[in-house]
mmCIF file of C-alpha atoms in Angstrom:
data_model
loop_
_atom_site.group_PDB
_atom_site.id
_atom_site.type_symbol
_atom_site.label_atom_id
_atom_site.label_comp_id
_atom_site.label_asym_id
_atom_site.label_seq_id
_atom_site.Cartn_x
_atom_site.Cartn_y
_atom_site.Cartn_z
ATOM 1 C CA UNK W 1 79.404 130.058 91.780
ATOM 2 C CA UNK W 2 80.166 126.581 93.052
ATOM 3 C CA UNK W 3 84.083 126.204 94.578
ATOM 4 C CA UNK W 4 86.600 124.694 93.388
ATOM 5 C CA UNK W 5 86.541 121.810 96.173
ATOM 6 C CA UNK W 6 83.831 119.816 97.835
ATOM 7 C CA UNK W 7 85.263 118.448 101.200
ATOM 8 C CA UNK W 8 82.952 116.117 102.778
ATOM 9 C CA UNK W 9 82.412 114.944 105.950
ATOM 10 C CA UNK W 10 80.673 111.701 106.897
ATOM 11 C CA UNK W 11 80.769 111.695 110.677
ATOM 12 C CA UNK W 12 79.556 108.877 113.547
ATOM 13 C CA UNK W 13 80.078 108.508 117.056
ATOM 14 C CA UNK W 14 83.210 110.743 116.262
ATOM 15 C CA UNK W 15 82.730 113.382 119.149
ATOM 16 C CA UNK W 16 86.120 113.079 120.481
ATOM 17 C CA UNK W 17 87.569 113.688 117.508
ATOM 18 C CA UNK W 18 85.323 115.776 115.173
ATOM 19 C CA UNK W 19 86.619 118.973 116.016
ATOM 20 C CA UNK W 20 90.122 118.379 115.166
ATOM 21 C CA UNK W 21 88.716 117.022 112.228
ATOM 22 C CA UNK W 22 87.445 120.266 110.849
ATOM 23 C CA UNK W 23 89.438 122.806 112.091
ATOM 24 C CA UNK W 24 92.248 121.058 110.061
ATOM 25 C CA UNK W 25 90.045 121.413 106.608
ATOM 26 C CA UNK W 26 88.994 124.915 107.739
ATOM 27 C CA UNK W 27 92.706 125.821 108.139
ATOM 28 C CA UNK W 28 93.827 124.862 104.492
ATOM 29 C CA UNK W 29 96.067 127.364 102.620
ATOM 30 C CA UNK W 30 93.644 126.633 99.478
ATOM 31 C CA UNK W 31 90.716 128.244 100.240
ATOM 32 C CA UNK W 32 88.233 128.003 97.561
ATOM 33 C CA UNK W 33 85.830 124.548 99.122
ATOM 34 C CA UNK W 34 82.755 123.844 101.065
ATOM 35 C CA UNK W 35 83.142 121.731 103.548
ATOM 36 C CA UNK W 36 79.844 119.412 103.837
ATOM 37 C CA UNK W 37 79.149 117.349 107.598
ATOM 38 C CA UNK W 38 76.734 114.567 107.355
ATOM 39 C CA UNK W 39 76.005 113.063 111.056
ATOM 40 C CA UNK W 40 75.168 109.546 110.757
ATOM 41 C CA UNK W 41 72.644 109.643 113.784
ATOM 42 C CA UNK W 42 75.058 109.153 116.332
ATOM 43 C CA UNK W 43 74.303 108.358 119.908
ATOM 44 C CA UNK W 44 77.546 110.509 121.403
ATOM 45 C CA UNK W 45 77.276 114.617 121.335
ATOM 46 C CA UNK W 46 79.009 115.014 117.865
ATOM 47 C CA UNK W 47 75.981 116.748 116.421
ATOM 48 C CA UNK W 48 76.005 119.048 119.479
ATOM 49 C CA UNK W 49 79.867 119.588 118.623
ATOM 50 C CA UNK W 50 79.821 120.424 115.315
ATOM 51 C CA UNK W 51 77.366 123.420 115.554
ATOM 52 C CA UNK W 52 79.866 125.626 116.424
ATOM 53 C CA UNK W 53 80.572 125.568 113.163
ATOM 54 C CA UNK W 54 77.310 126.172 111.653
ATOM 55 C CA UNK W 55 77.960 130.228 111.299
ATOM 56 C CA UNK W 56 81.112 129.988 109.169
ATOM 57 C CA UNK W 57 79.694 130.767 105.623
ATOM 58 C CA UNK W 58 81.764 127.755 103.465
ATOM 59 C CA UNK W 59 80.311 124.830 106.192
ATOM 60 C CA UNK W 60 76.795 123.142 105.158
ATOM 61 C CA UNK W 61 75.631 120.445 108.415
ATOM 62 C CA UNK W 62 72.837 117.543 107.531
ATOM 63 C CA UNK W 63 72.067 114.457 109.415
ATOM 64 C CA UNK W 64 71.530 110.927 107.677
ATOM 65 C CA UNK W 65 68.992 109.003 109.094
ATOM 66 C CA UNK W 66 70.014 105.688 110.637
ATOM 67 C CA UNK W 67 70.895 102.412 109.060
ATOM 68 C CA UNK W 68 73.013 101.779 105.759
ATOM 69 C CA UNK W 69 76.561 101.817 107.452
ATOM 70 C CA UNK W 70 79.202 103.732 106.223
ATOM 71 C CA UNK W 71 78.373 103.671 102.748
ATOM 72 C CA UNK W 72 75.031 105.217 103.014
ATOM 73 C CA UNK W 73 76.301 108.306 105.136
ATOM 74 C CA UNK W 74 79.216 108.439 102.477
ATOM 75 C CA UNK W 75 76.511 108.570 99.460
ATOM 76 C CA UNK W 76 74.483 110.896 101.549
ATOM 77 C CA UNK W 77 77.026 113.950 101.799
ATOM 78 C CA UNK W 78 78.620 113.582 98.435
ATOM 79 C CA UNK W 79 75.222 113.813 96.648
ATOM 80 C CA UNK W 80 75.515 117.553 98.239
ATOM 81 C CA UNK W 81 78.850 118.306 97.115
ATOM 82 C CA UNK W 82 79.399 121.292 93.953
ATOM 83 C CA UNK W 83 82.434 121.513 93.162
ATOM 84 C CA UNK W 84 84.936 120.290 90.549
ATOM 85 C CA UNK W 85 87.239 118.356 93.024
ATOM 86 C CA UNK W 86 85.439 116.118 95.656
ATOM 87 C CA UNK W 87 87.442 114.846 98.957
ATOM 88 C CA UNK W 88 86.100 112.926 101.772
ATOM 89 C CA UNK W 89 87.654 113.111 105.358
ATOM 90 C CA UNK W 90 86.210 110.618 107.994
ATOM 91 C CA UNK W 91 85.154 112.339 111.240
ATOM 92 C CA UNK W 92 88.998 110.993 113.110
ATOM 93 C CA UNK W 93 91.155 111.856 110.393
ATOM 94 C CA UNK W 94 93.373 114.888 109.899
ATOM 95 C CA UNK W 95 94.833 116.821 106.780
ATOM 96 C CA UNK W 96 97.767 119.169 106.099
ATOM 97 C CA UNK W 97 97.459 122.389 105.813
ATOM 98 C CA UNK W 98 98.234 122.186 102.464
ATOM 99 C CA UNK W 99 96.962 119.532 101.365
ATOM 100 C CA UNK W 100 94.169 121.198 99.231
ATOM 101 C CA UNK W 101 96.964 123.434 97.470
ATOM 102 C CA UNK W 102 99.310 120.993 96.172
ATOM 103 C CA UNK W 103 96.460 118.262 95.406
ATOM 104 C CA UNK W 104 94.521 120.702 93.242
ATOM 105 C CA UNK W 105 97.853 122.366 91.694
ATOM 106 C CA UNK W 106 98.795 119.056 90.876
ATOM 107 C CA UNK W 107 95.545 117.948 88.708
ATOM 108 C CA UNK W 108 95.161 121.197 87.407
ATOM 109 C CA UNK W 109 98.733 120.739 85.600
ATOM 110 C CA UNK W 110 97.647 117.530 84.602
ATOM 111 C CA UNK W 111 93.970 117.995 83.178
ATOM 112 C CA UNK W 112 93.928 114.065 82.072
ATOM 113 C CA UNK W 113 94.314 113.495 85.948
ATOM 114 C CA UNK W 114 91.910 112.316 87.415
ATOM 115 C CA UNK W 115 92.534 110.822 91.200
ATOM 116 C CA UNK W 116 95.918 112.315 93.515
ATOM 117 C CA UNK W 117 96.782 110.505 96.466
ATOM 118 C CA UNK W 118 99.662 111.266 99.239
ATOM 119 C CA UNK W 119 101.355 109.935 101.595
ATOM 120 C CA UNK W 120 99.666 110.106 105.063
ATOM 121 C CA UNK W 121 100.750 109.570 108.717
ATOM 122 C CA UNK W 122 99.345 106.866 110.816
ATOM 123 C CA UNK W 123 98.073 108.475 114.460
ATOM 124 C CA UNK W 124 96.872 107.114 117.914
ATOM 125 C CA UNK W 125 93.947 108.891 119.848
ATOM 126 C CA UNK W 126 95.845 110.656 121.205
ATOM 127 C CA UNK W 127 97.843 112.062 117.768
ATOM 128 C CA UNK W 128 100.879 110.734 118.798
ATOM 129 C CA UNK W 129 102.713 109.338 115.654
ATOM 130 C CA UNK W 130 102.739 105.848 115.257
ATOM 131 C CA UNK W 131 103.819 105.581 111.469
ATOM 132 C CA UNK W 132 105.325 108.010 108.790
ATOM 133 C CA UNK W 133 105.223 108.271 105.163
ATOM 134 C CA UNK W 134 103.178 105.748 104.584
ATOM 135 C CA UNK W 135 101.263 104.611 101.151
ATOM 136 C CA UNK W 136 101.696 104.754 97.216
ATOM 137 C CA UNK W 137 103.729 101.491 97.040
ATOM 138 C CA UNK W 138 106.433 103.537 95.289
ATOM 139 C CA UNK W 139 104.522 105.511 92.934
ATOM 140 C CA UNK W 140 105.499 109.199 92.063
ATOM 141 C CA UNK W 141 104.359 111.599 89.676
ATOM 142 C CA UNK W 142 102.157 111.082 87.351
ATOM 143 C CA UNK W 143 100.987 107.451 86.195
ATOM 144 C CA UNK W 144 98.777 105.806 83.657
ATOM 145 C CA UNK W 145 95.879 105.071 85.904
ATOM 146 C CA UNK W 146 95.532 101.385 85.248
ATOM 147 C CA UNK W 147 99.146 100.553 85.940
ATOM 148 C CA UNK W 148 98.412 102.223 89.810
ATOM 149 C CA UNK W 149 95.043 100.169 89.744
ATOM 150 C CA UNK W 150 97.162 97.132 89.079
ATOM 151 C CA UNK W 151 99.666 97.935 91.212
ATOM 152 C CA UNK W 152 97.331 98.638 94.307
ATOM 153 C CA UNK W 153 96.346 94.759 93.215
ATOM 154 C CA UNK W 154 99.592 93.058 93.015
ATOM 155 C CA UNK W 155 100.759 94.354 96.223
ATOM 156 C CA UNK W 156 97.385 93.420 97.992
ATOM 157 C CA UNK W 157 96.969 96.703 99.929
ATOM 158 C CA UNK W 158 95.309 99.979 99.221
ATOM 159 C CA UNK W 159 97.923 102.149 98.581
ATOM 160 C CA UNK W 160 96.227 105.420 97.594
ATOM 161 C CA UNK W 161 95.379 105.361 101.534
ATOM 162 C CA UNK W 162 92.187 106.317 103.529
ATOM 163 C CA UNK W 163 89.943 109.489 101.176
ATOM 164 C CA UNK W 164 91.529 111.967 103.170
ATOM 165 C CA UNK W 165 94.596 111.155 101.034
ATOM 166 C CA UNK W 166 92.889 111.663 97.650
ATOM 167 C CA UNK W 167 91.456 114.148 95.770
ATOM 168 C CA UNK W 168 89.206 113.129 92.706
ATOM 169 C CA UNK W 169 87.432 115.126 90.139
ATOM 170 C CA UNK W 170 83.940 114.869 91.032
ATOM 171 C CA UNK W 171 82.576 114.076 86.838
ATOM 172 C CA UNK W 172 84.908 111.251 87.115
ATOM 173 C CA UNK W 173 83.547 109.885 90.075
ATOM 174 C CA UNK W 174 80.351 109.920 89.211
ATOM 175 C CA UNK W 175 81.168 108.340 85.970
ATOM 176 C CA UNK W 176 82.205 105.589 87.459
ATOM 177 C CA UNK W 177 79.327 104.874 89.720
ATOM 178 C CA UNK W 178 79.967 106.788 93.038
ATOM 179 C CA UNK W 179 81.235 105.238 96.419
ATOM 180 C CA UNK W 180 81.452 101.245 95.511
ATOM 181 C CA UNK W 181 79.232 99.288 98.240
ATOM 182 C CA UNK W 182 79.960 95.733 97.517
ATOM 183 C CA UNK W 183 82.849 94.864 99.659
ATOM 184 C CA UNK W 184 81.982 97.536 102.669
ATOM 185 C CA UNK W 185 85.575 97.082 104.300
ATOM 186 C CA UNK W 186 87.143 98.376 100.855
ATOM 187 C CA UNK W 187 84.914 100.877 99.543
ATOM 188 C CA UNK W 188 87.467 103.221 99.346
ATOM 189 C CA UNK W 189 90.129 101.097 97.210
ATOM 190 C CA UNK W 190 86.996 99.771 95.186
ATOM 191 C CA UNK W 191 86.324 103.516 94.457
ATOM 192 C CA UNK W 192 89.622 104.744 93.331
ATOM 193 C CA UNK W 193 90.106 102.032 91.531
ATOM 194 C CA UNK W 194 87.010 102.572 89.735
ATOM 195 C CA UNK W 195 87.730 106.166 88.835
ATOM 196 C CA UNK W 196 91.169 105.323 87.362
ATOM 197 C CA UNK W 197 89.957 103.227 84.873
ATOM 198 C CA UNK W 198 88.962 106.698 83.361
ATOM 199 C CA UNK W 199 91.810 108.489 83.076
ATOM 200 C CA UNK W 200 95.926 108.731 84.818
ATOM 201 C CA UNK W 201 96.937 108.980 88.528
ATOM 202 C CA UNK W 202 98.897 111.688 90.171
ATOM 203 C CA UNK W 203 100.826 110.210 93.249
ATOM 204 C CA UNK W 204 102.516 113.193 95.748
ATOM 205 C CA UNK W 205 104.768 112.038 97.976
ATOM 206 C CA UNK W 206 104.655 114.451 100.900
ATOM 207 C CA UNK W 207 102.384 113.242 103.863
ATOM 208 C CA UNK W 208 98.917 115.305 103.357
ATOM 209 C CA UNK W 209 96.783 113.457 106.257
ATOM 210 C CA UNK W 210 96.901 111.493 108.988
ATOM 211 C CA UNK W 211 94.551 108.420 109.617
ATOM 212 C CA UNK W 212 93.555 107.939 113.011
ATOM 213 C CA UNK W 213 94.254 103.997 113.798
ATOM 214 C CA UNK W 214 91.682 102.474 116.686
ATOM 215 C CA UNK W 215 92.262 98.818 118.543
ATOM 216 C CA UNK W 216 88.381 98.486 118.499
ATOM 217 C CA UNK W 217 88.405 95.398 116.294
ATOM 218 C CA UNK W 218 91.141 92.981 115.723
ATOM 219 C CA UNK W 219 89.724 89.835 115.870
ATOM 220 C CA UNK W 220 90.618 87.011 113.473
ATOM 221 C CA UNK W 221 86.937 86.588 112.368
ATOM 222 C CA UNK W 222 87.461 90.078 111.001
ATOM 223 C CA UNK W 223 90.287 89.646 109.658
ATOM 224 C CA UNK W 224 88.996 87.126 107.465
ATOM 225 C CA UNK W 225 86.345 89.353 106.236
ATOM 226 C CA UNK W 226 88.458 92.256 105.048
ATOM 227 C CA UNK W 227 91.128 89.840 103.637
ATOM 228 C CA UNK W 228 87.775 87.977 101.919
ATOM 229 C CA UNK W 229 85.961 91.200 100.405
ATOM 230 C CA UNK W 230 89.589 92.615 99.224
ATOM 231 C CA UNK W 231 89.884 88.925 97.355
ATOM 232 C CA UNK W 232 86.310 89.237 95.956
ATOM 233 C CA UNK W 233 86.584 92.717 94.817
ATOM 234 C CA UNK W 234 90.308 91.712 93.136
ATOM 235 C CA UNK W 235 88.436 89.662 90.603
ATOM 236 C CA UNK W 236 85.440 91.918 90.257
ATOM 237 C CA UNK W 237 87.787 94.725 89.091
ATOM 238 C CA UNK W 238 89.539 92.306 86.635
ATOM 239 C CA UNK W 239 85.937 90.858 85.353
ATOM 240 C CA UNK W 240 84.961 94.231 84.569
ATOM 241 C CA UNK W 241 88.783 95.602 83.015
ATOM 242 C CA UNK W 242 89.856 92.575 80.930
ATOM 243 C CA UNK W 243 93.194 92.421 80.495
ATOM 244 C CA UNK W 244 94.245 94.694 83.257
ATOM 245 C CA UNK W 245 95.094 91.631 85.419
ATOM 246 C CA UNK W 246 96.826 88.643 84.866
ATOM 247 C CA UNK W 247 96.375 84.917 86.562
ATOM 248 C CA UNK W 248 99.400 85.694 88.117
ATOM 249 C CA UNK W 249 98.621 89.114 89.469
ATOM 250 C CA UNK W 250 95.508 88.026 91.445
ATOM 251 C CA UNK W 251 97.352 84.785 92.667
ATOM 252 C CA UNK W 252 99.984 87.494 94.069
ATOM 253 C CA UNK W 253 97.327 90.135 95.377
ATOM 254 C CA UNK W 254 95.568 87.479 96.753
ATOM 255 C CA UNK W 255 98.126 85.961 98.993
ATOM 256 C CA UNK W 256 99.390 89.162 100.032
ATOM 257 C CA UNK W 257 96.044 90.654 100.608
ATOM 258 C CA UNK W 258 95.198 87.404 102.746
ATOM 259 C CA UNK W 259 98.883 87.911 104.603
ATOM 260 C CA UNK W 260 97.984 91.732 105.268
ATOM 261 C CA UNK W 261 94.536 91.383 106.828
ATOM 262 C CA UNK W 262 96.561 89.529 109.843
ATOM 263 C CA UNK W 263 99.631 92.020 110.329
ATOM 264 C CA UNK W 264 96.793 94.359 110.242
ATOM 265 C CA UNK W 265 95.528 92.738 112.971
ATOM 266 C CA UNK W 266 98.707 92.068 114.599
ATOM 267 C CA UNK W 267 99.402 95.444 114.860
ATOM 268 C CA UNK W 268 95.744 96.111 116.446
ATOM 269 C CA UNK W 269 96.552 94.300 118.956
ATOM 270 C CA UNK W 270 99.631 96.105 119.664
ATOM 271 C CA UNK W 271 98.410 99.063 119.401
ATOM 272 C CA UNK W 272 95.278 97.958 121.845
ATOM 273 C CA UNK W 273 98.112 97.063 124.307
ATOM 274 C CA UNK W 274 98.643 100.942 124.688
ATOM 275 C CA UNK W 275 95.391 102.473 124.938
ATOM 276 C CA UNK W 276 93.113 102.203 127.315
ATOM 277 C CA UNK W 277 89.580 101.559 126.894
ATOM 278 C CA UNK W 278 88.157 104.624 126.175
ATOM 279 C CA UNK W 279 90.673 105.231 123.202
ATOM 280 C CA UNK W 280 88.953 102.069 121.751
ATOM 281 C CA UNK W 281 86.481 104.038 119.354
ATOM 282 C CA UNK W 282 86.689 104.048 116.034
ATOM 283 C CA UNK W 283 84.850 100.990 113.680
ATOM 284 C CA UNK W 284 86.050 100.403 110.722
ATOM 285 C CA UNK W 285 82.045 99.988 108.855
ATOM 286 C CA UNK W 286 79.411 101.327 110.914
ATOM 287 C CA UNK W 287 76.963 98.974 112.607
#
């Protein structure tokens, strides 16, 4: 019988970090999941890392072949996944261990849910703390899941958080097209968003995961881009949802999203400030 969670993996060039990575899915007080690794050819040992792993019964490993960038390696290892629920981790981040338990209990109490997101806890290399509590833009509960679409627009930031916050039901997702690849740097927010014009949100406000920040790019040129792409996909979303935006909401979202992409980046460069060089890892879209 399939389980009741797909948890999927899409790793690159994530050797340092990899292992943490899993052993915090494998230690989840739900236990009914797979959990799915897709290597994205990378040139450090994370393939040599993650076999270890390759005898426990509920862990599948594939490699992707080069080339596509993020999005391809994310398409790859979904297409594998079974189960009802689907969550992706990226190979840096971390979840709680019970993350899977009160994301499922939640949207299995709510049976018109489909997408749950958390709180999660911002993290150096090192997994020293370097924000709390963070996402959701004061969402709790459950929510129509337009008004958190629009509300992750007005606000200009993706407040549902990195995947490892969110837990979708995988029928949904695929109803609404898979991983969205038109703006790379928001393929995540395009996603959700996507999925929630099919049905309500569930927002928990515990701190389920922790995203791993990295100072490896936060230059103004990029910037630019990810304040560009959130723009363009702000008025794709309300091309293809009329009436979900107004004028006035995408003037708003705009500005802040524009605003955003440079604190971002100011806080890159803080953070760059206090790690040293080989800390400097993680890209945000694979070349």
């Amino acid at each position: 019988m399939s389980p009741t969670v797909s948890v999927v993996v899409p790793a690159y060039n994530n050797a340092d970090f990899i292992e943490a990575t899993l052993d915090s899915i494998l230690a989840q007080t739900f236990t009914d999941f797979e959990l799915l690794v897709a290597d994205h050819s990378s040139t450090d040992d994370t393939w040599e890392r993650i076999q270890r792993y390759a005898a426990d019964d509920r862990v599948r490993l594939m490699q992707t072949p080069a080339g596509g960038g993020a999005p391809a390696n994310w398409s790859r290892v979904t297409r594998e996944a079974t189960g009802e629920y689907l969550k992706l981790v990226c190979g840096d981040d971390l979840i709680d261990p019970r993350c899977l338990e009160l994301q499922v209990a939640a949207m299995e109490a709510n049976p018109q849910v489909v997408l749950s997101a958390s709180r999660r806890t911002l993290i150096d290399a090192h997994g020293n703390t370097v924000a709390q509590a963070r996402g959701l833009a004061g969402l709790t509960g459950l929510q129509p899941g337009r008004v958190a679409a629009r509300r992750a627009v007005i606000v200009g930031s993706n407040i549902f958080g990195e995947p490892a916050c969110v837990l979708m039901r995988r029928a949904d997702f695929e109803r609404a097209g898979g991983w969205a690849d038109t703006e790379p740097y928001v393929i995540d927010q395009q996603t959700f968003c996507n999925v929630l014009m099919l049905g309500d949100f569930f927002a928990l406000p515990e701190s389920l995961a922790s995203f791993r920040l990295s100072a490896s790019q936060w230059s103004v040129d990029l910037a630019r881009q990810q304040s560009d792409q959130v723009v363009r996909f702000h008025h794709r979303l309300a091309d293809e949802n009329p009436g979900l935006l107004s004028r006035t909401d995408l003037l708003r979202g705009d500005n802040l999203a524009r605003a955003m992409a440079y604190v971002r980046r100011l806080a890159y460069i803080w953070l760059g400030h206090k790690m040293t060089p080989p800390d400097l890892v993680r890209d945000q879209v694979e070349a």
